[in-house]
Short mmCIF file of C-alpha atoms in Angstrom, two decimals:
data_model
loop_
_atom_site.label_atom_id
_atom_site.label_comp_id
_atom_site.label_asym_id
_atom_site.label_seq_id
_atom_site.Cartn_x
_atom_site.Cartn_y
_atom_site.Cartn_z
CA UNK J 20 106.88 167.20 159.85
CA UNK J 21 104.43 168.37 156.94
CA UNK J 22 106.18 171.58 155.68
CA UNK J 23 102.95 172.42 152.97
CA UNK J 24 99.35 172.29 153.00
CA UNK J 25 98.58 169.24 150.56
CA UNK J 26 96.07 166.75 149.51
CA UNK J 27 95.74 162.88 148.75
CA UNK J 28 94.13 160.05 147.38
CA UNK J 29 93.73 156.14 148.96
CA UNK J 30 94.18 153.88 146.74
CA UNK J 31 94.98 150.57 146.87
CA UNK J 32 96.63 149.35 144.02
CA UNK J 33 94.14 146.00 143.60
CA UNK J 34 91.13 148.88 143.62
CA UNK J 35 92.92 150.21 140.43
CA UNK J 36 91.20 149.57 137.15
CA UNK J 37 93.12 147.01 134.89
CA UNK J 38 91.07 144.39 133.10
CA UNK J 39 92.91 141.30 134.30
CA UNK J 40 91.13 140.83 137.85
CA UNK J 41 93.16 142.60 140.19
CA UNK J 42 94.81 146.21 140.27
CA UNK J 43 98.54 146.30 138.77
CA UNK J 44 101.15 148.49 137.87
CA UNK J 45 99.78 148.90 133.96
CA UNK J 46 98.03 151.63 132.05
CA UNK J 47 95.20 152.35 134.17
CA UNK J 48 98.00 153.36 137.35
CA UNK J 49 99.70 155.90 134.46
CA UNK J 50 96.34 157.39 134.00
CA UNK J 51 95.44 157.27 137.95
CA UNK J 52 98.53 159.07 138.51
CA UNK J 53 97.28 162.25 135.88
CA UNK J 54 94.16 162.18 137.35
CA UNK J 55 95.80 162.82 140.68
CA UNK J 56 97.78 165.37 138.94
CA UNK J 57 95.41 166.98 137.23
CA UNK J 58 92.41 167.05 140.04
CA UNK J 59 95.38 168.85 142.73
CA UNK J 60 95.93 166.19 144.75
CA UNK J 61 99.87 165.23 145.54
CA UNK J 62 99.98 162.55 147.21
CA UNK J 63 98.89 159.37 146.78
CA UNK J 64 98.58 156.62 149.72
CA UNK J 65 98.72 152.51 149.33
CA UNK J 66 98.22 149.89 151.32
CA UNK J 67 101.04 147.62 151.97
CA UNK J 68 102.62 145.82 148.81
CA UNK J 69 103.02 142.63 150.74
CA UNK J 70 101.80 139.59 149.66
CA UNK J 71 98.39 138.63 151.57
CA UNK J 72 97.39 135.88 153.61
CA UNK J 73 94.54 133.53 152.83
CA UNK J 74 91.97 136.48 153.77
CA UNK J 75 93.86 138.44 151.27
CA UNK J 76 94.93 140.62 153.98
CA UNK J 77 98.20 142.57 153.03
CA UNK J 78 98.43 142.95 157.00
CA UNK J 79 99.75 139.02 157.81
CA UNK J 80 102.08 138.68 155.28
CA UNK J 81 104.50 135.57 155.00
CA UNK J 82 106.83 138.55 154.67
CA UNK J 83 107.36 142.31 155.34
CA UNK J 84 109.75 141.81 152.48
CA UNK J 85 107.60 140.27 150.06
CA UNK J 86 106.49 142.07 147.08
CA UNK J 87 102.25 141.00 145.86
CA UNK J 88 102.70 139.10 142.30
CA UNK J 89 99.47 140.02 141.44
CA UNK J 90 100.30 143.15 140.97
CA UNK J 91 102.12 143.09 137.51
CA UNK J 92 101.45 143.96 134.53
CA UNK J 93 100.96 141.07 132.31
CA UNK J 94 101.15 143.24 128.91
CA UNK J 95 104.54 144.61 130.15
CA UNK J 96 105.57 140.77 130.26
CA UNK J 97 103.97 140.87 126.75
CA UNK J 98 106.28 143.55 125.61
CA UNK J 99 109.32 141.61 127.27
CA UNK J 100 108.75 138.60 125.27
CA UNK J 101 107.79 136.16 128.48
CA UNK J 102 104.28 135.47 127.52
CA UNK J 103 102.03 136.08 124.44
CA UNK J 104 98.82 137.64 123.65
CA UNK J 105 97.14 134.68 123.74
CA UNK J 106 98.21 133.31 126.81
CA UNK J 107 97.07 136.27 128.47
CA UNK J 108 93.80 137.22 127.00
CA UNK J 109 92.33 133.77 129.23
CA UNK J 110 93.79 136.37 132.32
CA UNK J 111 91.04 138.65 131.34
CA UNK J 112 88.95 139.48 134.28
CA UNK J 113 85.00 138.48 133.83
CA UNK J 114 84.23 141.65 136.35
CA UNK J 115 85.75 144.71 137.15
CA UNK J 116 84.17 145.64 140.32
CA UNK J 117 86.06 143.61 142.84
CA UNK J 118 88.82 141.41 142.60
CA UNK J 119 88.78 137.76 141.49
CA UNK J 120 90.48 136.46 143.68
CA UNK J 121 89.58 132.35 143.50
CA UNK J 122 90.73 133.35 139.89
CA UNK J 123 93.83 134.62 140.38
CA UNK J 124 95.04 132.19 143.10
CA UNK J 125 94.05 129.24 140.73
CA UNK J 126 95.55 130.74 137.05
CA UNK J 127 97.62 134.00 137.58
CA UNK J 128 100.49 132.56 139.80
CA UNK J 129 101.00 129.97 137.39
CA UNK J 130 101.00 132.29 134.54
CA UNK J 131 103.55 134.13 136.03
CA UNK J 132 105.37 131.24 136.84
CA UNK J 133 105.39 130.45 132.79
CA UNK J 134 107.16 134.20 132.49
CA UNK J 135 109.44 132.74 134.92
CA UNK J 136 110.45 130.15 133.28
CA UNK J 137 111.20 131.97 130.11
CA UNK J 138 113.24 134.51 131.79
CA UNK J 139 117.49 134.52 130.96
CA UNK J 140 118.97 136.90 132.91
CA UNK J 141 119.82 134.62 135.95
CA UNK J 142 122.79 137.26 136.46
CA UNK J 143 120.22 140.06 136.90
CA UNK J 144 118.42 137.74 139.49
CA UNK J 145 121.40 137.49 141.32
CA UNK J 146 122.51 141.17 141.81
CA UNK J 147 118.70 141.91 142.39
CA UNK J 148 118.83 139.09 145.33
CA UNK J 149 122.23 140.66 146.83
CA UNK J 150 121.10 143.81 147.09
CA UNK J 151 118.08 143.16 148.98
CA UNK J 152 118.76 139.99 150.86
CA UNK J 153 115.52 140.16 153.67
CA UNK J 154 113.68 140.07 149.82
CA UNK J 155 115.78 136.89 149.22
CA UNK J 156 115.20 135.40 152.66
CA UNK J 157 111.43 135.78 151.60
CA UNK J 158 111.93 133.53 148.47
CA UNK J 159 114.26 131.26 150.16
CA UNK J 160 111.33 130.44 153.04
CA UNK J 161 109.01 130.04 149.64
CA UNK J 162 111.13 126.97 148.25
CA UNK J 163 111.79 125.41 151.70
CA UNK J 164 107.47 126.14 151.98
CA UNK J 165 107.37 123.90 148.49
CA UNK J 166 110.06 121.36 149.99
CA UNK J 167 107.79 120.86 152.57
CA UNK J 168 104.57 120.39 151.27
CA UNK J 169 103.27 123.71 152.20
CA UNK J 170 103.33 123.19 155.76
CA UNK J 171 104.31 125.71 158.76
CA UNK J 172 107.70 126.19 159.72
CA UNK J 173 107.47 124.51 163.03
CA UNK J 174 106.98 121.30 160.95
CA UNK J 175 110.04 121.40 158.44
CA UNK J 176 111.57 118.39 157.62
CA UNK J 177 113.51 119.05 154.07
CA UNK J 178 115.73 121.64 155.06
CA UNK J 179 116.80 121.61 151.18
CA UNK J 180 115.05 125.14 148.98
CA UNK J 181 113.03 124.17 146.04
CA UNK J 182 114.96 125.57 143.85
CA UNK J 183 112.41 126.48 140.73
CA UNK J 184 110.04 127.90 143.50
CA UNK J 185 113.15 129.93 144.73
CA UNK J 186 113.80 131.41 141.26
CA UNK J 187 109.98 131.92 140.26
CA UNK J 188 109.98 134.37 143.59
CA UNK J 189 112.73 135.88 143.01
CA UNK J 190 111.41 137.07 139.14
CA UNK J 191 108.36 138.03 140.87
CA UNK J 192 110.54 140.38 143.48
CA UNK J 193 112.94 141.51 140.61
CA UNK J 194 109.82 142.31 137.96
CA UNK J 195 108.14 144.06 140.25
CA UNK J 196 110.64 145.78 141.41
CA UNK J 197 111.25 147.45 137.56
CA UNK J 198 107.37 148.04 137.05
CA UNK J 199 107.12 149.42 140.26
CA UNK J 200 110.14 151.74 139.85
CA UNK J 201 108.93 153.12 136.93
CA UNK J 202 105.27 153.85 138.02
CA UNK J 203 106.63 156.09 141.17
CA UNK J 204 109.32 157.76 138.81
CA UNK J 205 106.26 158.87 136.53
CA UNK J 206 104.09 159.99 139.78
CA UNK J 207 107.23 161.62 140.58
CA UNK J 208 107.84 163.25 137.58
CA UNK J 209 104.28 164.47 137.72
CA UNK J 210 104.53 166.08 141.30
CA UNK J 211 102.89 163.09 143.04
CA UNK J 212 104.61 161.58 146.24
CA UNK J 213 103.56 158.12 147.04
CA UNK J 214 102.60 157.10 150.87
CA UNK J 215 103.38 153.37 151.64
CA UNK J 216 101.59 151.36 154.56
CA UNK J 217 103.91 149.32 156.99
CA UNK J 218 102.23 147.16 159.03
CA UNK J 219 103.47 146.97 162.90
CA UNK J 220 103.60 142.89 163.29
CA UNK J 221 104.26 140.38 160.59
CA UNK J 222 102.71 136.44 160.39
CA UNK J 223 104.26 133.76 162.43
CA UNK J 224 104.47 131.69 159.55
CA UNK J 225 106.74 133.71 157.58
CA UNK J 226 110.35 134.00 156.51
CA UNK J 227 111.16 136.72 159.36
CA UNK J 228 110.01 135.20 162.60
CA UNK J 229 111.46 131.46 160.58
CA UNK J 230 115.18 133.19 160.23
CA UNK J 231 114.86 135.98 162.95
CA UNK J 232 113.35 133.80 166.05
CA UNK J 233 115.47 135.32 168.77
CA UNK J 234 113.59 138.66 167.90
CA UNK J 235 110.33 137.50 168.50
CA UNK J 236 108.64 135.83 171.92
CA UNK J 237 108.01 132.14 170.78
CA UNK J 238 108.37 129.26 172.84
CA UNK J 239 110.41 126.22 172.42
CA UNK J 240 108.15 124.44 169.80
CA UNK J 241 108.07 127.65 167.92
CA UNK J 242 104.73 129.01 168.29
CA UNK J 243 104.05 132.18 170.07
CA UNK J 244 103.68 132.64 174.10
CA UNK J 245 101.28 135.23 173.61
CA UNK J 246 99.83 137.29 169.99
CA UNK J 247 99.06 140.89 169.15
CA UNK J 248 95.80 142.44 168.80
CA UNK J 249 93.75 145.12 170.66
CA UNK J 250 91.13 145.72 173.31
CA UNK J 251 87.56 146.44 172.39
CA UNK J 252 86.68 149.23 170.50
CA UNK J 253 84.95 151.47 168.04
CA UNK J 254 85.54 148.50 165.93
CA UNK J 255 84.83 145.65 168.24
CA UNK J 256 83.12 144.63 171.28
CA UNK J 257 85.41 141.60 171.80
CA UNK J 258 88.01 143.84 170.71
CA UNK J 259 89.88 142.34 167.37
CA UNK J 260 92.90 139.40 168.08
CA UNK J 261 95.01 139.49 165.33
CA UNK J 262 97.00 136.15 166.42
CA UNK J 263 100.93 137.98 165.27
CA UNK J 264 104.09 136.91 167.21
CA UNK J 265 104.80 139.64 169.82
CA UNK J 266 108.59 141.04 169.44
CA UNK J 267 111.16 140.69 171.88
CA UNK J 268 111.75 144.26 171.90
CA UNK J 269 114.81 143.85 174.18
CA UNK J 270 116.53 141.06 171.74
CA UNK J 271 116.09 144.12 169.41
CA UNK J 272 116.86 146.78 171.19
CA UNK J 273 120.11 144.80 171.73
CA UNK J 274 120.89 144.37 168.12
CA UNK J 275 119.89 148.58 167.30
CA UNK J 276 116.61 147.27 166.02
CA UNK J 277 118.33 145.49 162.83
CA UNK J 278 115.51 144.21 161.36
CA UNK J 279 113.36 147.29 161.89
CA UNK J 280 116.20 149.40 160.39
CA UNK J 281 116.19 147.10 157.53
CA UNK J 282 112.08 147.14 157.06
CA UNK J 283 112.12 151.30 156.87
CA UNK J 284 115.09 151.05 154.32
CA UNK J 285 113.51 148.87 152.20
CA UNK J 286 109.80 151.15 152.35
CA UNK J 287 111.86 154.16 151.95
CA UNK J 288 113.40 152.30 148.60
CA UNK J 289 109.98 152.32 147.65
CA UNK J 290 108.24 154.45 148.58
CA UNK J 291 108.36 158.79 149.52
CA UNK J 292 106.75 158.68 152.72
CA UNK J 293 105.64 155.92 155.47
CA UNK J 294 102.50 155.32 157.38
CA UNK J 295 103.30 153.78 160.49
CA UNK J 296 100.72 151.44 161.38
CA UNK J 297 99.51 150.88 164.56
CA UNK J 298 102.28 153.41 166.33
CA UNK J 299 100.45 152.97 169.79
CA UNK J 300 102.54 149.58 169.92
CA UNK J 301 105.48 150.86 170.18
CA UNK J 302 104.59 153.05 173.38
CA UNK J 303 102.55 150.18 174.81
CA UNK J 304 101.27 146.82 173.39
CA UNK J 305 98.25 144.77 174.11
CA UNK J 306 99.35 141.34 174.95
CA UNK J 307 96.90 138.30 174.11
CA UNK J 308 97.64 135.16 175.95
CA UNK J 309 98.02 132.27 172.42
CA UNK J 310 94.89 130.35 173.82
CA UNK J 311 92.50 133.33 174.04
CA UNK J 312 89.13 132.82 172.61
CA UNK J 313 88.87 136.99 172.39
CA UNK J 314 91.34 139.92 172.78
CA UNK J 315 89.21 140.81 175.97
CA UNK J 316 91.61 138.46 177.68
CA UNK J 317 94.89 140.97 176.84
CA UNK J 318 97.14 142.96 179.11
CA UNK J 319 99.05 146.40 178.10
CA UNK J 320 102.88 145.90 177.99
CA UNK J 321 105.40 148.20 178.05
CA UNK J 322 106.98 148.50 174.31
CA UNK J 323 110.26 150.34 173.44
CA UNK J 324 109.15 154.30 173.09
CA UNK J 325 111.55 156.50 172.92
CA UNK J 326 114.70 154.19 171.38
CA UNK J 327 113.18 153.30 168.75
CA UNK J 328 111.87 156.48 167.89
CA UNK J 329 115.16 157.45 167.91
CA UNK J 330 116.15 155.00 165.52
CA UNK J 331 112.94 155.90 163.37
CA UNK J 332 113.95 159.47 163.02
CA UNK J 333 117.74 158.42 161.98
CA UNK J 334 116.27 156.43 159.16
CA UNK J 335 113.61 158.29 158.16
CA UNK J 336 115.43 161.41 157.59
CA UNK J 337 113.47 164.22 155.79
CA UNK J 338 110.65 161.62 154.65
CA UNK J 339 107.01 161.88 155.86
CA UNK J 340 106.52 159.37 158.49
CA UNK J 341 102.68 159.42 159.39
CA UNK J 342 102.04 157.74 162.69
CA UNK J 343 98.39 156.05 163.09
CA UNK J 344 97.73 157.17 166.36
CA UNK J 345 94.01 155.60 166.67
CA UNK J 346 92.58 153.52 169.22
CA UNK J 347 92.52 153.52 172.75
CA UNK J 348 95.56 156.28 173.69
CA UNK J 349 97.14 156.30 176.59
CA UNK J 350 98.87 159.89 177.79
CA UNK J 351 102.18 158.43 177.25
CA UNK J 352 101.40 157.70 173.87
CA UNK J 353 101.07 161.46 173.00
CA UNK J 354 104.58 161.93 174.55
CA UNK J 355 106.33 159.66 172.02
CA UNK J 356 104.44 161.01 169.74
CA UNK J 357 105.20 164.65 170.22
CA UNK J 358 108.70 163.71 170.86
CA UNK J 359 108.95 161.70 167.63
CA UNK J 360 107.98 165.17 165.33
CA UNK J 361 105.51 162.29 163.25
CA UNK J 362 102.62 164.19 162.13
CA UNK J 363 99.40 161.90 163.94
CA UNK J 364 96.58 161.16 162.52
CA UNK J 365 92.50 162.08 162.65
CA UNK J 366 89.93 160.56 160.99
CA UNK J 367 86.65 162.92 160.27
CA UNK J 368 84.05 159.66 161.10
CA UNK J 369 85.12 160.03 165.09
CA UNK J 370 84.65 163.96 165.16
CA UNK J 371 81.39 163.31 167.08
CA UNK J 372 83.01 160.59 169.38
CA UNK J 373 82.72 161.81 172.92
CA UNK J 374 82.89 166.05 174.00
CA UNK J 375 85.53 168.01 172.51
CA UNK J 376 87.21 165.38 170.21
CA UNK J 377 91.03 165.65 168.96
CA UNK J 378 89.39 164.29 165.37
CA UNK J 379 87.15 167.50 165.30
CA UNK J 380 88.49 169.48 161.96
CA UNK J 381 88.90 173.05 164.35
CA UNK J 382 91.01 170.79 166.39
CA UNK J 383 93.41 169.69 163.66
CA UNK J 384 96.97 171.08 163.90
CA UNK J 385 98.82 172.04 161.06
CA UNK J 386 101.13 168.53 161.82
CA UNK J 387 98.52 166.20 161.27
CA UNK J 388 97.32 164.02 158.12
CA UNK J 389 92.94 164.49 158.43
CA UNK J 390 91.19 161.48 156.56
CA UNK J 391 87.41 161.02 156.07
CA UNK J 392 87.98 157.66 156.69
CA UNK J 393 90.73 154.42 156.60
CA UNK J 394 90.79 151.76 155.11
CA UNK J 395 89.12 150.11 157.86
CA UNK J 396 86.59 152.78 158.34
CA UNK J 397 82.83 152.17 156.67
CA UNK J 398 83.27 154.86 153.38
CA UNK J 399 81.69 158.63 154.15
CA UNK J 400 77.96 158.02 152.38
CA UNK J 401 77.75 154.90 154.11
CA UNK J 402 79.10 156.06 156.96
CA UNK J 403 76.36 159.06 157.19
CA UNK J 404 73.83 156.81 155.64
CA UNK J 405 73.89 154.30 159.12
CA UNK J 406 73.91 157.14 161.30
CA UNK J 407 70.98 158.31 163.57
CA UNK J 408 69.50 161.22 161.67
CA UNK J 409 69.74 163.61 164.72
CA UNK J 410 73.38 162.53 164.26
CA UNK J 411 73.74 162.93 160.74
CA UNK J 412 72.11 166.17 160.85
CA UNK J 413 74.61 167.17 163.48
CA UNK J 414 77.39 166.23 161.40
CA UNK J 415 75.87 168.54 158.37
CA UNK J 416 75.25 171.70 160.68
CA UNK J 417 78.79 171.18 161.71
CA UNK J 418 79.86 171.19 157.96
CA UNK J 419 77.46 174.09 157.04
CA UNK J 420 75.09 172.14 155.26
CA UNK J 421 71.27 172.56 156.05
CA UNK J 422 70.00 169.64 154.36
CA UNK J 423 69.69 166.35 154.74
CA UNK J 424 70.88 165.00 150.71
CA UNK J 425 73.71 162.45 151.34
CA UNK J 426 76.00 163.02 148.41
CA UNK J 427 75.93 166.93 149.31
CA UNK J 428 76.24 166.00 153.11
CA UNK J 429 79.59 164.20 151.32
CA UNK J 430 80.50 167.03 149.61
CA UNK J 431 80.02 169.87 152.62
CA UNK J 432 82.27 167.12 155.06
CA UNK J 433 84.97 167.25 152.35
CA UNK J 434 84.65 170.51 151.76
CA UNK J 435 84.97 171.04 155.71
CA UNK J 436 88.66 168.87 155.47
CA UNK J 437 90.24 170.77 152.86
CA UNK J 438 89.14 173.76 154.95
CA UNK J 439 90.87 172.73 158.07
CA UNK J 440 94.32 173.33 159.65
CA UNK J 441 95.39 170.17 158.88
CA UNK J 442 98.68 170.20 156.61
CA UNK J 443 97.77 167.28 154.79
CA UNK J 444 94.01 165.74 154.08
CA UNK J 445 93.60 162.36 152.28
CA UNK J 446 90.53 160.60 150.94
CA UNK J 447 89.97 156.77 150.21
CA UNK J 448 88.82 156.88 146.69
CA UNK J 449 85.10 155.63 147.45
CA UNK J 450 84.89 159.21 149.30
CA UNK J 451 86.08 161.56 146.05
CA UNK J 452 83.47 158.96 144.04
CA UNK J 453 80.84 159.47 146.76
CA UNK J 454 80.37 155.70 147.03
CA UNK J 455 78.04 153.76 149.83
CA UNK J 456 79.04 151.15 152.09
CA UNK J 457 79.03 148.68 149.54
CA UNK J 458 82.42 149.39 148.96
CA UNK J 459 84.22 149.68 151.28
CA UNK J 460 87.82 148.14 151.67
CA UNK J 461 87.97 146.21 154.95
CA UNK J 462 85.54 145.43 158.06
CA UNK J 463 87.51 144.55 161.16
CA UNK J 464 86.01 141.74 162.66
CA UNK J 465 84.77 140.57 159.61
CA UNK J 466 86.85 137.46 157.67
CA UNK J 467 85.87 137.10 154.52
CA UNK J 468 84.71 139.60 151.76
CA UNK J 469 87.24 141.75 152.19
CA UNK J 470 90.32 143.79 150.00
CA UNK J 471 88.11 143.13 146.88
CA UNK J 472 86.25 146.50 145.75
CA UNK J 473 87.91 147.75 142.79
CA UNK J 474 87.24 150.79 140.37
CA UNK J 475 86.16 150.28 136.68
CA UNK J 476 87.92 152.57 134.11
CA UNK J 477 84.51 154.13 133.55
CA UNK J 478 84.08 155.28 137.41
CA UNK J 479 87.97 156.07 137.70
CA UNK J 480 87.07 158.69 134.52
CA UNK J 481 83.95 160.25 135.99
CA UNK J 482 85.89 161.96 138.87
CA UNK J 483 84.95 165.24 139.08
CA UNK J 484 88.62 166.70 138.45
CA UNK J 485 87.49 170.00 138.34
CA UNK J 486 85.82 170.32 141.65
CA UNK J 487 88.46 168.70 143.67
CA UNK J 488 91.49 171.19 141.61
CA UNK J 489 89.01 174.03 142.71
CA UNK J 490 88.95 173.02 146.17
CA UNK J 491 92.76 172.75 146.50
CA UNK J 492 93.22 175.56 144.70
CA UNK J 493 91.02 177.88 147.21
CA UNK J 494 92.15 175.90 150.81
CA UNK J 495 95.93 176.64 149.69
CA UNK J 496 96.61 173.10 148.85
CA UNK J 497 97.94 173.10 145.65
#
């Protein structure tokens, strides 16, 4: 339940300004976080911290419980004594506008695996491992990966852990674990909450469908009987098929939902609040059969509603829990919804979306988190710039605005948000930088070119700080 009005930011920490390729948890995040501060926005939203498949998508992880290397700060490994100036100056990133990925896969991990390697503390290790052991089963899967020769699960032979790859992860976990910590103490400090991102399904090949099998509908060879993924929609005419394991939600329901219990303990450890993605699923999921050429060939399941909201609400206690209720909605949906207390969500580019839509801003009830967009949604200038102009034009009237100038068309649709009944209102940073399509963060459907755009220090610093504490100020948000 959101008790105040409030605004926030989305950002991704790889969009954060850094000067070694990707987004991490140095100087640049400190100085994001005053911004925030000092603009009147308290909250600020990420995308999941996992570590990303081969798309670089942090929604098929090999983990729920894995924690992104790429995301530390190589001059706090500077100040630790694990690497040296020189090693990383060859980190420094050629361009700061998206992430360099081919980069980073070839030279950072290996880097890091150098601080690894010069790292005492085993003992530390240790107690970090026992205290979060699904963050140890992640590292354990990552030396019987290297065992193996990289290949799937299904195929293990060595059932022996590399043991150096075993001990480089678990650095990775425990370092980032410290950096992290510090950064959301500081946002903290500063009167920012931070809004993690847990995604509903995880990869097949990964450490929790490897050790948890029995909770997840596989057949005897290990591969899935059918995969997650939804119809078509605003997104997608063959709908999107995401290719996850399904759960066995009764195996789990058996258990009390152990390993779900375990995944909102460990967010909640990290984070002050919880998006939870894709909470349609757990009312009713879209079934793909595992040889489907498109999602068109899924069936709607019955999921486990209103026990596992129950078992959401124990854990979550008084943290913000925002359930992403997009998509194609069913009525039922609504009623696990309204029975969970989880503020929903609306999403300003679907106001216009059929007669008398929920996402409308004079729609929004106070228990709701209003976005101009997601992460998967095209960003608000490029949004109005592809639009019909009688459309466009429709959105403006709506907003007050009488002209047709995209950046003030921006500016009148945010201006509209902050206005609205909504307790809480978040913009992706390309909106608060009035950015085009050009930068957007993801485009379902789409494979490659995705999860790159980042912000330059000298963008991040032209943010308007002043007009956005203004607008909080007068719309009670601050």
């Amino acid at each position: 339940m959101i008790e105040e009005r409030a605004a926030g930011v989305l950002m991704p920490i790889f969009a954060l300004p850094s000067g070694y390729s990707s987004g991490n948890f140095g100087r640049c995040a400190y100085d994001f976080v005053d911004l925030l501060k000092e603009s009147g926005f308290s909250y600020w939203q990420v995308l999941p911290f996992t570590v990303t498949d081969h798309f670089h998508s942090p929604y098929a992880s090999p983990s729920a419980f894995s924690l992104n290397p790429l995301f530390l700060d190589l001059e706090d490994l500077v100040r630790r004594g694990l690497l040296r100036e020189e090693e990383i100056a060859s980190a420094r990133e050629l361009i700061s506008y998206a992430c360099e990925y081919d980069r980073l896969l070839k030279e950072r991990l290996p880097l890091l695996a150098l601080a690894a390697s010069r790292f005492t503390d085993d003992a530390a290790l240790d107690r970090f491992l026992a205290d979060h052991p699904y963050v140890e089963e992640y590292c354990r899967f990552e030396g019987l990966k290297a065992s193996n020769g990289g290949a799937p699960w299904q195929s293990f032979a060595v059932k022996k852990c590399d043991k150096e790859t075993y001990r480089t992860y678990a650095f990775f976990s425990y370092i980032f674990w410290e950096q992290w910590s510090r950064l959301r103490a500081y946002a903290n400090e500063k009167g920012v909450s931070v809004i993690g991102d847990i995604p509903i399904y995880v990869s097949l090949d990964g450490a929790d469908v490897f050790f948890h099998q029995s909770l997840f509908l596989l057949a005897e060879n290990g591969y899935p009987t059918g995969v997650a993924g939804v119809p078509p929609d605003y997104f997608s005419s063959d709908g999107q098929l995401w290719g996850n394991p399904l759960y066995n939600w009764q195996a789990m329901k058996e258990d009390g939902f152990s390993f779900w219990r375990a995944r909102i303990r460990h967010m909640l450890s990290l984070f002050d609040g919880v998006r939870l993605d894709h909470f349609r699923g757990f009312d009713t999921y879209f079934d793909i059969p595992s040889h489907a050429k498109t999602a068109r060939e899924g069936v709607w399941r019955e999921g486990p509603r209103f026990s596992f909201v129950d078992m959401l609400k124990e854990e979550a206690g008084d943290a913000l829990f925002i359930a992403e209720d997009l998509g194609e909605l069913f009525p039922s949906v609504g009623e696990l919804l309204a029975y969970s207390g989880f503020p929903g969500m609306r999403v300003f580019a679907f106001a216009f979306d059929g007669e008398a839509s929920d996402h409308l801003p004079y729609r929004y009830p106070h228990n709701t988190v209003a976005y101009s967009g997601t992460h998967d949604n095209n960003t608000l200038l490029g949004f109005f710039h592809e639009l019909p102009e009688d459309k466009r034009i429709a959105f403006y009237r709506y907003c007050g605005y009488e002209g047709n100038d995209l950046r003030e068309g921006c500016r009148a649709a945010i201006k509209t948000l902050y206005a609205s009944h909504a307790g809480l209102v978040i913009f992706p940073i390309q909106d608060i930088l009035f950015f085009g399509g050009d930068t957007r963060f993801n485009t379902p459907g789409r494979a490659l070119g995705n999860w790159a755009f980042r912000v330059s220090e000298k963008q991040l610093y032209s943010i308007d700080k002043d007009y956005f504490r203004t607008l909080s100020q007068r719309y009670g948000r601050i």
